[in-house]
Amino acid sequence: MEGKPVLHYFKARGRMESIRWFLAAAGVEFEEKFIETAEDLNKLKNDGSLMFKQVPMVEIDGMKLVQTRAILNYLSTKYNLYGKDTKERVLIDMYTEGVADVNEMMIRLPVCPRDQKEATIAKIKEKTTVHFLPAFEKVLSHGQDYLLGSKLCRADIHLVEILHYVEELDPSLLANYPLLRALKARVSNLPGLKKFLQPGGQRQPPTDEKMLEEARKVFKF
Amino acid sequence: MAAKPKLCYFRGRGRMESIRWLLAAAGVEFEEEFLETREQYERLQKDGRLLFGQVPLVEIDGMALTQTRAILSYLAAKYNLHGKDLKETVRIDMHADGTLDLMMKVAAAAFKPPGEKEKSLASAVEKAKTRYFPVFEKILKDQGEDFLVGNKFSWADIQLLEAILMIEELDASVLSDFPLLQAFKTRISNIPTIKKFLQPGSQRKPPPDSHYVKVARTVLQF
């Protein structure tokens, strides 16, 4: 019998969160081994588990996968959330990469120097409102439930994750996007995600100053 | 008859170069439209072909593709350079994503102020020597095969060669501790389609210079 995937990362969102979201939405139970000390991280680095000495790392199907995108591509194919042919797949990839660009800015925000924080937030708001949100709202104007039409795919999950972060940053940003708000509600209510997003679910909270301070002490950065 | 893929980007490496490498290695002829003015870019954005208003743009098979990795993945699959099954594909993805990370560090350095630029480039060379190249040297050693995945030429091999040459431009001695990578470099460079791409007059672009940075900044307004 196949074991559950095991996720190796810090007890934080960072680059693992989109993998957690995906597995939850796909209804796949997973375990987590949290890296809590410098020793934990060094052990992983030294025992050959991390191809490029970096996390995220996911143990699945007898492999130790690294590189967030490689991991998500594998999982998306395995759990049939990657479209039905190459034309759907490339469209899904385009949507996914657009989301990843915004997510990259969100991931870096907690570690951004205090004096640059306001400017960085302004950049995120600009990026989302000028191209990102309008583009996805336009895609949904086909009137169907999901980005590609009637069937859920990975891009819906990635997009809804980011919509949650955009809302955390400033709820008014989603005000003019009724179709995106509807997608967000629809996808967030999928059984796996609903459970994930409830208190006690495997979702990680936003990275705040206190968490960062603790992490700095432990990992010395 | 299928039209040639059409690439739209600056006349330079940036985020398009890995796409040029992949097409060239696959023996696919392609056309290029070079972005030179802000007006051109705004026209492109207005006519709706740029999903998120950004380049690279590749027009192929009746589609307007944007987002570098989406394009690379599509081309790799189309030209049979993405592995024969899911396990090979994920290995290729891990390798390719790693080398792409490294090359994007080098590409980004061109836009940093003097001082910071040199520091970034030195850091990229350091990462290549300590994080990336040792991994690939070991893979080649453990497998004893000509290529990185599945004993067959793939996207992972193309990207690794591109990364090796890019880092060598910054530090010619970077492969001195990696004999198998040296042999790999020679072997892959001699594949006929790649050999052709490496010759003067091909569509391969030179490293970024101040003119390239100026055009990119003017067009993208940053």
Short mmCIF file of C-alpha atoms in Angstrom, two decimals:
data_model
loop_
_atom_site.label_atom_id
_atom_site.label_comp_id
_atom_site.label_asym_id
_atom_site.label_seq_id
_atom_site.Cartn_x
_atom_site.Cartn_y
_atom_site.Cartn_z
CA MET A 1 0.00 0.00 0.00
CA GLU A 2 1.29 3.44 -0.85
CA GLY A 3 2.39 5.55 2.11
CA LYS A 4 1.30 9.14 2.45
CA PRO A 5 3.51 11.81 0.92
CA VAL A 6 5.85 13.35 3.53
CA LEU A 7 6.56 17.06 3.31
CA HIS A 8 9.85 18.44 4.65
CA TYR A 9 9.86 22.18 5.38
CA PHE A 10 9.73 24.81 8.09
CA LYS A 11 6.53 25.30 10.07
CA ALA A 12 5.64 28.20 7.80
CA ARG A 13 4.05 28.97 4.45
CA GLY A 14 7.05 29.85 2.31
CA ARG A 15 7.49 27.67 -0.76
CA MET A 16 5.71 24.63 0.63
CA GLU A 17 2.29 26.17 1.15
CA SER A 18 1.16 25.82 -2.47
CA ILE A 19 1.99 22.11 -2.26
CA ARG A 20 -0.07 21.79 0.93
CA TRP A 21 -3.00 23.56 -0.74
CA PHE A 22 -2.77 21.32 -3.78
CA LEU A 23 -2.73 18.07 -1.82
CA ALA A 24 -5.58 19.22 0.41
CA ALA A 25 -7.71 20.20 -2.59
CA ALA A 26 -6.90 16.92 -4.32
CA GLY A 27 -8.07 15.07 -1.20
CA VAL A 28 -4.64 13.55 -0.57
CA GLU A 29 -3.64 13.03 3.06
CA PHE A 30 -0.08 14.01 3.81
CA GLU A 31 2.38 14.00 6.69
CA GLU A 32 4.78 16.76 7.59
CA LYS A 33 8.24 16.68 9.14
CA PHE A 34 8.93 20.21 10.30
CA ILE A 35 12.46 21.57 10.25
CA GLU A 36 12.68 23.20 13.66
CA THR A 37 16.40 23.51 14.38
CA ALA A 38 19.59 24.18 12.47
CA GLU A 39 20.50 20.55 13.20
CA ASP A 40 17.31 19.31 11.50
CA LEU A 41 18.22 21.25 8.38
CA ASN A 42 21.88 20.18 8.40
CA LYS A 43 20.90 16.54 8.75
CA LEU A 44 18.75 16.76 5.62
CA LYS A 45 21.49 18.59 3.76
CA ASN A 46 24.13 16.05 4.73
CA ASP A 47 22.24 12.78 4.25
CA GLY A 48 21.71 13.33 0.53
CA SER A 49 17.99 13.96 0.77
CA LEU A 50 18.13 17.38 -0.86
CA MET A 51 19.35 17.44 -4.47
CA PHE A 52 20.38 21.09 -4.34
CA LYS A 53 20.60 21.26 -0.51
CA GLN A 54 17.31 23.14 -0.48
CA VAL A 55 13.75 22.59 0.71
CA PRO A 56 10.87 22.10 -0.08
CA MET A 57 11.36 18.35 -0.36
CA VAL A 58 8.54 15.85 -0.74
CA GLU A 59 8.94 12.12 -0.26
CA ILE A 60 6.53 10.31 -2.54
CA ASP A 61 6.49 7.08 -4.58
CA GLY A 62 9.97 6.14 -3.41
CA MET A 63 11.47 9.45 -4.51
CA LYS A 64 12.71 12.56 -2.74
CA LEU A 65 11.46 15.40 -4.93
CA VAL A 66 12.78 18.95 -4.75
CA GLN A 67 12.09 22.18 -6.70
CA THR A 68 8.57 23.40 -6.02
CA ARG A 69 7.51 23.42 -9.66
CA ALA A 70 8.82 19.92 -10.36
CA ILE A 71 6.93 18.67 -7.30
CA LEU A 72 3.66 20.36 -8.29
CA ASN A 73 3.97 19.18 -11.91
CA TYR A 74 4.40 15.61 -10.68
CA LEU A 75 1.51 15.78 -8.24
CA SER A 76 -0.77 17.48 -10.76
CA THR A 77 -0.21 14.70 -13.27
CA LYS A 78 -0.50 11.94 -10.68
CA TYR A 79 -3.79 13.28 -9.34
CA ASN A 80 -5.27 14.20 -12.74
CA LEU A 81 -5.51 17.92 -12.24
CA TYR A 82 -3.34 18.90 -15.21
CA GLY A 83 -5.81 19.02 -18.11
CA LYS A 84 -6.59 16.41 -20.73
CA ASP A 85 -4.06 17.26 -23.46
CA THR A 86 -1.02 19.40 -24.25
CA LYS A 87 -3.09 22.44 -25.26
CA GLU A 88 -4.96 22.42 -21.93
CA ARG A 89 -1.71 21.76 -20.13
CA VAL A 90 0.09 24.77 -21.59
CA LEU A 91 -2.86 27.00 -20.72
CA ILE A 92 -2.80 25.63 -17.17
CA ASP A 93 0.95 26.26 -17.04
CA MET A 94 0.49 29.86 -18.19
CA TYR A 95 -2.11 30.49 -15.49
CA THR A 96 0.00 28.69 -12.88
CA GLU A 97 3.11 30.71 -13.72
CA GLY A 98 1.17 33.97 -13.54
CA VAL A 99 0.02 32.99 -10.04
CA ALA A 100 3.56 31.94 -9.12
CA ASP A 101 4.87 35.41 -10.05
CA VAL A 102 2.50 37.03 -7.54
CA ASN A 103 3.15 34.28 -4.97
CA GLU A 104 6.87 34.95 -5.25
CA MET A 105 6.24 38.52 -4.13
CA MET A 106 4.04 37.29 -1.26
CA ILE A 107 6.69 34.76 -0.15
CA ARG A 108 9.39 37.44 -0.03
CA LEU A 109 7.27 40.02 1.79
CA PRO A 110 7.86 38.79 5.36
CA VAL A 111 11.65 38.90 4.90
CA CYS A 112 11.64 42.26 3.18
CA PRO A 113 13.57 44.96 5.16
CA ARG A 114 11.24 47.11 7.23
CA ASP A 115 12.07 50.32 5.36
CA GLN A 116 11.17 48.70 2.03
CA LYS A 117 7.97 47.04 3.19
CA GLU A 118 5.56 49.79 2.18
CA ALA A 119 7.07 50.10 -1.30
CA THR A 120 6.98 46.33 -1.75
CA ILE A 121 3.32 46.13 -0.74
CA ALA A 122 2.57 48.92 -3.22
CA LYS A 123 4.31 46.89 -5.94
CA ILE A 124 2.25 43.81 -5.10
CA LYS A 125 -0.95 45.82 -5.25
CA GLU A 126 0.09 47.32 -8.58
CA LYS A 127 0.96 43.96 -10.10
CA THR A 128 -2.27 42.36 -9.00
CA THR A 129 -4.57 45.18 -10.08
CA VAL A 130 -3.00 46.12 -13.43
CA HIS A 131 -2.59 42.69 -15.04
CA PHE A 132 -3.15 39.76 -12.77
CA LEU A 133 -6.70 40.06 -11.41
CA PRO A 134 -8.19 41.51 -14.62
CA ALA A 135 -6.65 38.71 -16.70
CA PHE A 136 -8.18 35.97 -14.57
CA GLU A 137 -11.55 37.73 -14.26
CA LYS A 138 -11.56 37.86 -18.08
CA VAL A 139 -10.81 34.14 -18.35
CA LEU A 140 -13.78 33.40 -16.09
CA SER A 141 -16.12 35.47 -18.25
CA HIS A 142 -16.82 32.22 -20.15
CA GLY A 143 -19.36 31.75 -17.39
CA GLN A 144 -18.28 28.29 -16.32
CA ASP A 145 -17.26 27.18 -12.86
CA TYR A 146 -13.49 26.87 -13.32
CA LEU A 147 -10.68 28.47 -15.31
CA LEU A 148 -10.68 25.81 -17.99
CA GLY A 149 -14.42 25.35 -17.99
CA SER A 150 -16.45 22.78 -16.17
CA LYS A 151 -13.57 20.85 -14.63
CA LEU A 152 -11.30 21.78 -11.71
CA CYS A 153 -7.58 21.86 -12.42
CA ARG A 154 -4.45 22.79 -10.50
CA ALA A 155 -4.56 26.38 -11.71
CA ASP A 156 -7.87 26.97 -9.89
CA ILE A 157 -6.29 25.78 -6.63
CA HIS A 158 -3.14 27.93 -7.05
CA LEU A 159 -5.21 30.97 -8.01
CA VAL A 160 -7.60 30.67 -5.08
CA GLU A 161 -4.65 30.33 -2.68
CA ILE A 162 -3.29 33.65 -3.95
CA LEU A 163 -6.72 35.28 -3.79
CA HIS A 164 -6.73 34.46 -0.08
CA TYR A 165 -3.34 36.21 0.28
CA VAL A 166 -4.48 39.21 -1.72
CA GLU A 167 -7.50 39.48 0.56
CA GLU A 168 -5.26 39.18 3.65
CA LEU A 169 -3.20 42.07 2.30
CA ASP A 170 -6.19 44.28 1.45
CA PRO A 171 -9.76 42.96 1.08
CA SER A 172 -10.77 45.90 -1.12
CA LEU A 173 -8.48 44.58 -3.89
CA LEU A 174 -11.03 41.92 -4.76
CA ALA A 175 -14.00 44.28 -4.71
CA ASN A 176 -14.28 44.67 -8.48
CA TYR A 177 -13.89 40.99 -9.34
CA PRO A 178 -17.14 39.14 -8.76
CA LEU A 179 -16.17 36.10 -10.85
CA LEU A 180 -12.91 35.68 -8.93
CA ARG A 181 -14.76 36.01 -5.63
CA ALA A 182 -17.18 33.32 -6.79
CA LEU A 183 -14.30 31.01 -7.81
CA LYS A 184 -12.65 31.63 -4.45
CA ALA A 185 -15.82 30.64 -2.59
CA ARG A 186 -16.45 27.61 -4.82
CA VAL A 187 -12.93 26.19 -4.57
CA SER A 188 -12.52 27.00 -0.87
CA ASN A 189 -15.65 24.90 -0.24
CA LEU A 190 -14.27 21.75 -1.84
CA PRO A 191 -14.27 19.19 1.00
CA GLY A 192 -10.47 18.82 1.19
CA LEU A 193 -9.87 22.57 1.20
CA LYS A 194 -12.71 23.34 3.55
CA LYS A 195 -11.11 21.06 6.15
CA PHE A 196 -7.60 22.46 5.38
CA LEU A 197 -8.77 26.03 5.94
CA GLN A 198 -10.53 25.38 9.24
CA PRO A 199 -8.79 25.80 12.61
CA GLY A 200 -6.76 22.65 13.18
CA GLY A 201 -6.24 22.18 9.41
CA GLN A 202 -2.74 21.84 7.98
CA ARG A 203 -2.76 25.34 6.56
CA GLN A 204 0.01 27.60 7.92
CA PRO A 205 -0.75 31.10 9.26
CA PRO A 206 0.81 34.24 7.76
CA THR A 207 4.47 34.69 8.71
CA ASP A 208 4.55 37.48 11.29
CA GLU A 209 7.42 39.37 12.94
CA LYS A 210 7.48 37.03 15.94
CA MET A 211 7.80 33.89 13.78
CA LEU A 212 10.56 35.56 11.77
CA GLU A 213 12.48 36.54 14.93
CA GLU A 214 12.30 32.96 16.19
CA ALA A 215 13.42 31.63 12.82
CA ARG A 216 16.35 34.07 12.72
CA LYS A 217 17.50 32.86 16.13
CA VAL A 218 17.24 29.21 15.15
CA PHE A 219 18.62 29.38 11.62
CA LYS A 220 20.93 32.35 12.13
CA PHE A 221 20.06 34.47 9.11
CA MET B 1 2.31 23.49 -43.60
CA ALA B 2 3.07 24.65 -40.09
CA ALA B 3 4.41 28.17 -39.79
CA LYS B 4 7.66 28.67 -37.92
CA PRO B 5 7.33 29.57 -34.23
CA LYS B 6 7.67 33.31 -33.73
CA LEU B 7 9.49 34.69 -30.72
CA CYS B 8 8.92 38.22 -29.42
CA TYR B 9 11.46 39.65 -26.97
CA PHE B 10 14.39 42.03 -26.65
CA ARG B 11 17.43 41.43 -28.78
CA GLY B 12 19.22 39.72 -25.92
CA ARG B 13 19.19 36.66 -23.64
CA GLY B 14 17.01 37.48 -20.64
CA ARG B 15 14.12 35.08 -20.21
CA MET B 16 13.96 34.05 -23.85
CA GLU B 17 17.40 32.49 -24.24
CA SER B 18 16.52 29.06 -22.80
CA ILE B 19 13.64 28.93 -25.27
CA ARG B 20 15.99 29.71 -28.18
CA TRP B 21 18.33 26.94 -26.99
CA LEU B 22 15.51 24.41 -26.79
CA LEU B 23 14.19 25.19 -30.25
CA ALA B 24 17.67 25.22 -31.76
CA ALA B 25 18.62 21.92 -30.11
CA ALA B 26 15.40 20.37 -31.41
CA GLY B 27 16.34 21.54 -34.91
CA VAL B 28 13.32 23.83 -35.15
CA GLU B 29 13.68 26.99 -37.24
CA PHE B 30 12.13 30.05 -35.65
CA GLU B 31 11.53 33.73 -36.40
CA GLU B 32 12.13 36.60 -34.04
CA GLU B 33 10.49 39.99 -33.58
CA PHE B 34 12.65 42.26 -31.42
CA LEU B 35 11.18 44.72 -28.96
CA GLU B 36 12.89 48.06 -29.25
CA THR B 37 10.44 50.75 -28.21
CA ARG B 38 7.83 51.36 -25.53
CA GLU B 39 5.24 52.00 -28.26
CA GLN B 40 5.81 48.54 -29.72
CA TYR B 41 5.31 47.00 -26.29
CA GLU B 42 2.13 48.95 -25.59
CA ARG B 43 0.73 47.89 -28.97
CA LEU B 44 1.50 44.28 -28.09
CA GLN B 45 -0.26 44.64 -24.75
CA LYS B 46 -3.29 46.28 -26.36
CA ASP B 47 -3.79 43.62 -29.01
CA GLY B 48 -4.38 41.02 -26.30
CA ARG B 49 -1.74 38.42 -27.04
CA LEU B 50 0.07 38.90 -23.72
CA LEU B 51 -1.95 37.11 -21.04
CA PHE B 52 -0.40 39.05 -18.18
CA GLY B 53 0.95 41.91 -20.29
CA GLN B 54 4.46 40.41 -20.32
CA VAL B 55 7.04 38.94 -22.65
CA PRO B 56 8.52 36.43 -23.56
CA LEU B 57 5.86 35.67 -26.13
CA VAL B 58 6.04 32.65 -28.44
CA GLU B 59 3.46 32.18 -31.16
CA ILE B 60 3.24 28.52 -32.06
CA ASP B 61 0.54 26.05 -33.14
CA GLY B 62 -2.06 28.80 -33.31
CA MET B 63 -1.45 29.90 -29.71
CA ALA B 64 0.10 32.99 -28.11
CA LEU B 65 2.20 31.48 -25.31
CA THR B 66 3.64 33.52 -22.48
CA GLN B 67 5.35 32.62 -19.17
CA THR B 68 8.80 31.19 -19.78
CA ARG B 69 8.37 27.87 -17.99
CA ALA B 70 5.00 27.19 -19.60
CA ILE B 71 6.62 27.71 -22.99
CA LEU B 72 9.66 25.57 -22.17
CA SER B 73 7.51 22.72 -20.85
CA TYR B 74 5.30 22.81 -23.95
CA LEU B 75 8.26 22.75 -26.33
CA ALA B 76 10.07 20.03 -24.38
CA ALA B 77 7.01 17.77 -24.62
CA LYS B 78 6.33 18.65 -28.27
CA TYR B 79 9.87 17.79 -29.35
CA ASN B 80 10.17 14.64 -27.21
CA LEU B 81 12.71 16.09 -24.82
CA HIS B 82 10.67 15.65 -21.63
CA GLY B 83 11.20 12.01 -20.71
CA LYS B 84 9.28 8.84 -21.53
CA ASP B 85 7.20 8.61 -18.34
CA LEU B 86 6.27 10.62 -15.27
CA LYS B 87 9.32 9.51 -13.26
CA GLU B 88 11.69 10.69 -16.01
CA THR B 89 9.72 13.91 -16.48
CA VAL B 90 9.97 14.84 -12.79
CA ARG B 91 13.73 14.23 -12.83
CA ILE B 92 14.11 16.41 -15.91
CA ASP B 93 11.97 19.08 -14.24
CA MET B 94 14.11 19.03 -11.09
CA HIS B 95 17.31 19.42 -13.11
CA ALA B 96 15.92 22.02 -15.49
CA ASP B 97 14.34 24.09 -12.75
CA GLY B 98 17.60 24.09 -10.78
CA THR B 99 19.68 25.26 -13.76
CA LEU B 100 17.05 27.81 -14.74
CA ASP B 101 17.19 29.26 -11.19
CA LEU B 102 20.96 29.63 -11.60
CA MET B 103 20.72 31.27 -15.03
CA MET B 104 18.01 33.69 -13.89
CA LYS B 105 20.37 34.88 -11.11
CA VAL B 106 22.92 35.76 -13.79
CA ALA B 107 20.30 37.43 -15.97
CA ALA B 108 19.00 39.54 -13.07
CA ALA B 109 22.50 40.72 -12.14
CA ALA B 110 22.72 42.79 -15.35
CA PHE B 111 20.09 45.15 -13.92
CA LYS B 112 21.78 45.75 -10.58
CA PRO B 113 23.86 48.85 -9.80
CA PRO B 114 27.66 48.53 -10.17
CA GLY B 115 29.18 46.85 -7.11
CA GLU B 116 25.99 44.90 -6.44
CA LYS B 117 26.17 43.48 -9.96
CA GLU B 118 29.66 42.06 -9.47
CA LYS B 119 28.63 40.64 -6.09
CA SER B 120 25.60 38.91 -7.63
CA LEU B 121 27.65 37.43 -10.44
CA ALA B 122 30.30 36.18 -8.02
CA SER B 123 27.54 34.61 -5.92
CA ALA B 124 26.11 32.88 -8.99
CA VAL B 125 29.54 31.45 -9.85
CA GLU B 126 29.94 30.29 -6.25
CA LYS B 127 26.52 28.60 -6.30
CA ALA B 128 27.36 26.92 -9.59
CA LYS B 129 30.62 25.54 -8.16
CA THR B 130 29.23 24.43 -4.82
CA ARG B 131 25.53 23.74 -5.22
CA TYR B 132 24.74 22.87 -8.82
CA PHE B 133 27.75 21.50 -10.72
CA PRO B 134 28.74 18.96 -8.04
CA VAL B 135 25.23 17.49 -8.24
CA PHE B 136 25.39 17.00 -11.99
CA GLU B 137 28.98 15.69 -11.85
CA LYS B 138 27.79 13.06 -9.36
CA ILE B 139 24.77 12.12 -11.46
CA LEU B 140 27.00 11.58 -14.49
CA LYS B 141 29.46 9.59 -12.35
CA ASP B 142 26.82 7.37 -10.70
CA GLN B 143 24.99 6.65 -13.94
CA GLY B 144 27.97 6.33 -16.27
CA GLU B 145 25.73 7.44 -19.14
CA ASP B 146 26.03 10.17 -21.75
CA PHE B 147 22.92 12.08 -20.70
CA LEU B 148 21.35 13.16 -17.42
CA VAL B 149 18.07 11.26 -17.59
CA GLY B 150 17.03 7.96 -19.10
CA ASN B 151 20.15 7.54 -21.20
CA LYS B 152 18.55 9.84 -23.74
CA PHE B 153 19.11 13.47 -24.77
CA SER B 154 16.57 15.70 -23.02
CA TRP B 155 15.72 19.26 -22.04
CA ALA B 156 17.81 18.76 -18.87
CA ASP B 157 20.99 18.27 -20.95
CA ILE B 158 20.31 21.38 -23.05
CA GLN B 159 19.76 23.57 -19.99
CA LEU B 160 22.86 22.24 -18.24
CA LEU B 161 25.04 23.02 -21.25
CA GLU B 162 23.54 26.50 -21.49
CA ALA B 163 24.24 27.07 -17.78
CA ILE B 164 27.81 25.75 -18.02
CA LEU B 165 28.63 28.10 -20.90
CA MET B 166 26.99 31.04 -19.13
CA ILE B 167 29.01 30.49 -15.94
CA GLU B 168 32.21 29.89 -17.91
CA GLU B 169 31.76 33.34 -19.44
CA LEU B 170 32.06 34.67 -15.88
CA ASP B 171 34.83 32.30 -14.73
CA ALA B 172 36.64 30.26 -17.35
CA SER B 173 38.03 27.84 -14.74
CA VAL B 174 34.67 26.87 -13.25
CA LEU B 175 34.75 23.29 -14.59
CA SER B 176 38.30 22.56 -13.44
CA ASP B 177 37.13 20.20 -10.67
CA PHE B 178 34.48 18.53 -12.81
CA PRO B 179 36.01 16.22 -15.43
CA LEU B 180 32.72 14.54 -16.32
CA LEU B 181 31.03 17.90 -16.87
CA GLN B 182 33.91 18.86 -19.14
CA ALA B 183 33.31 15.72 -21.19
CA PHE B 184 29.55 16.38 -21.10
CA LYS B 185 30.11 19.92 -22.35
CA THR B 186 32.16 18.69 -25.31
CA ARG B 187 29.75 15.88 -26.11
CA ILE B 188 26.57 17.98 -26.03
CA SER B 189 28.22 20.89 -27.86
CA ASN B 190 28.99 18.52 -30.70
CA ILE B 191 25.40 17.47 -31.27
CA PRO B 192 24.85 18.84 -34.82
CA THR B 193 21.93 21.14 -34.02
CA ILE B 194 23.72 22.54 -30.99
CA LYS B 195 27.02 22.83 -32.81
CA LYS B 196 25.24 24.96 -35.41
CA PHE B 197 23.64 27.14 -32.71
CA LEU B 198 27.05 27.72 -31.11
CA GLN B 199 28.55 29.06 -34.32
CA PRO B 200 28.75 32.78 -35.11
CA GLY B 201 25.74 34.03 -37.06
CA SER B 202 23.22 31.84 -35.22
CA GLN B 203 20.25 33.18 -33.27
CA ARG B 204 22.08 32.71 -29.97
CA LYS B 205 22.36 36.03 -28.17
CA PRO B 206 25.44 37.55 -26.45
CA PRO B 207 25.66 38.30 -22.70
CA PRO B 208 23.70 41.40 -21.62
CA ASP B 209 25.49 44.71 -22.14
CA SER B 210 24.57 48.28 -21.19
CA HIS B 211 22.61 48.77 -24.40
CA TYR B 212 20.44 45.72 -23.71
CA VAL B 213 19.77 46.91 -20.16
CA LYS B 214 18.87 50.38 -21.45
CA VAL B 215 16.39 49.04 -24.02
CA ALA B 216 14.77 46.68 -21.51
CA ARG B 217 14.41 49.46 -18.93
CA THR B 218 12.97 51.84 -21.52
CA VAL B 219 10.47 49.37 -22.91
CA LEU B 220 9.36 47.94 -19.56
CA GLN B 221 9.73 51.26 -17.71
CA PHE B 222 11.53 50.11 -14.60
#
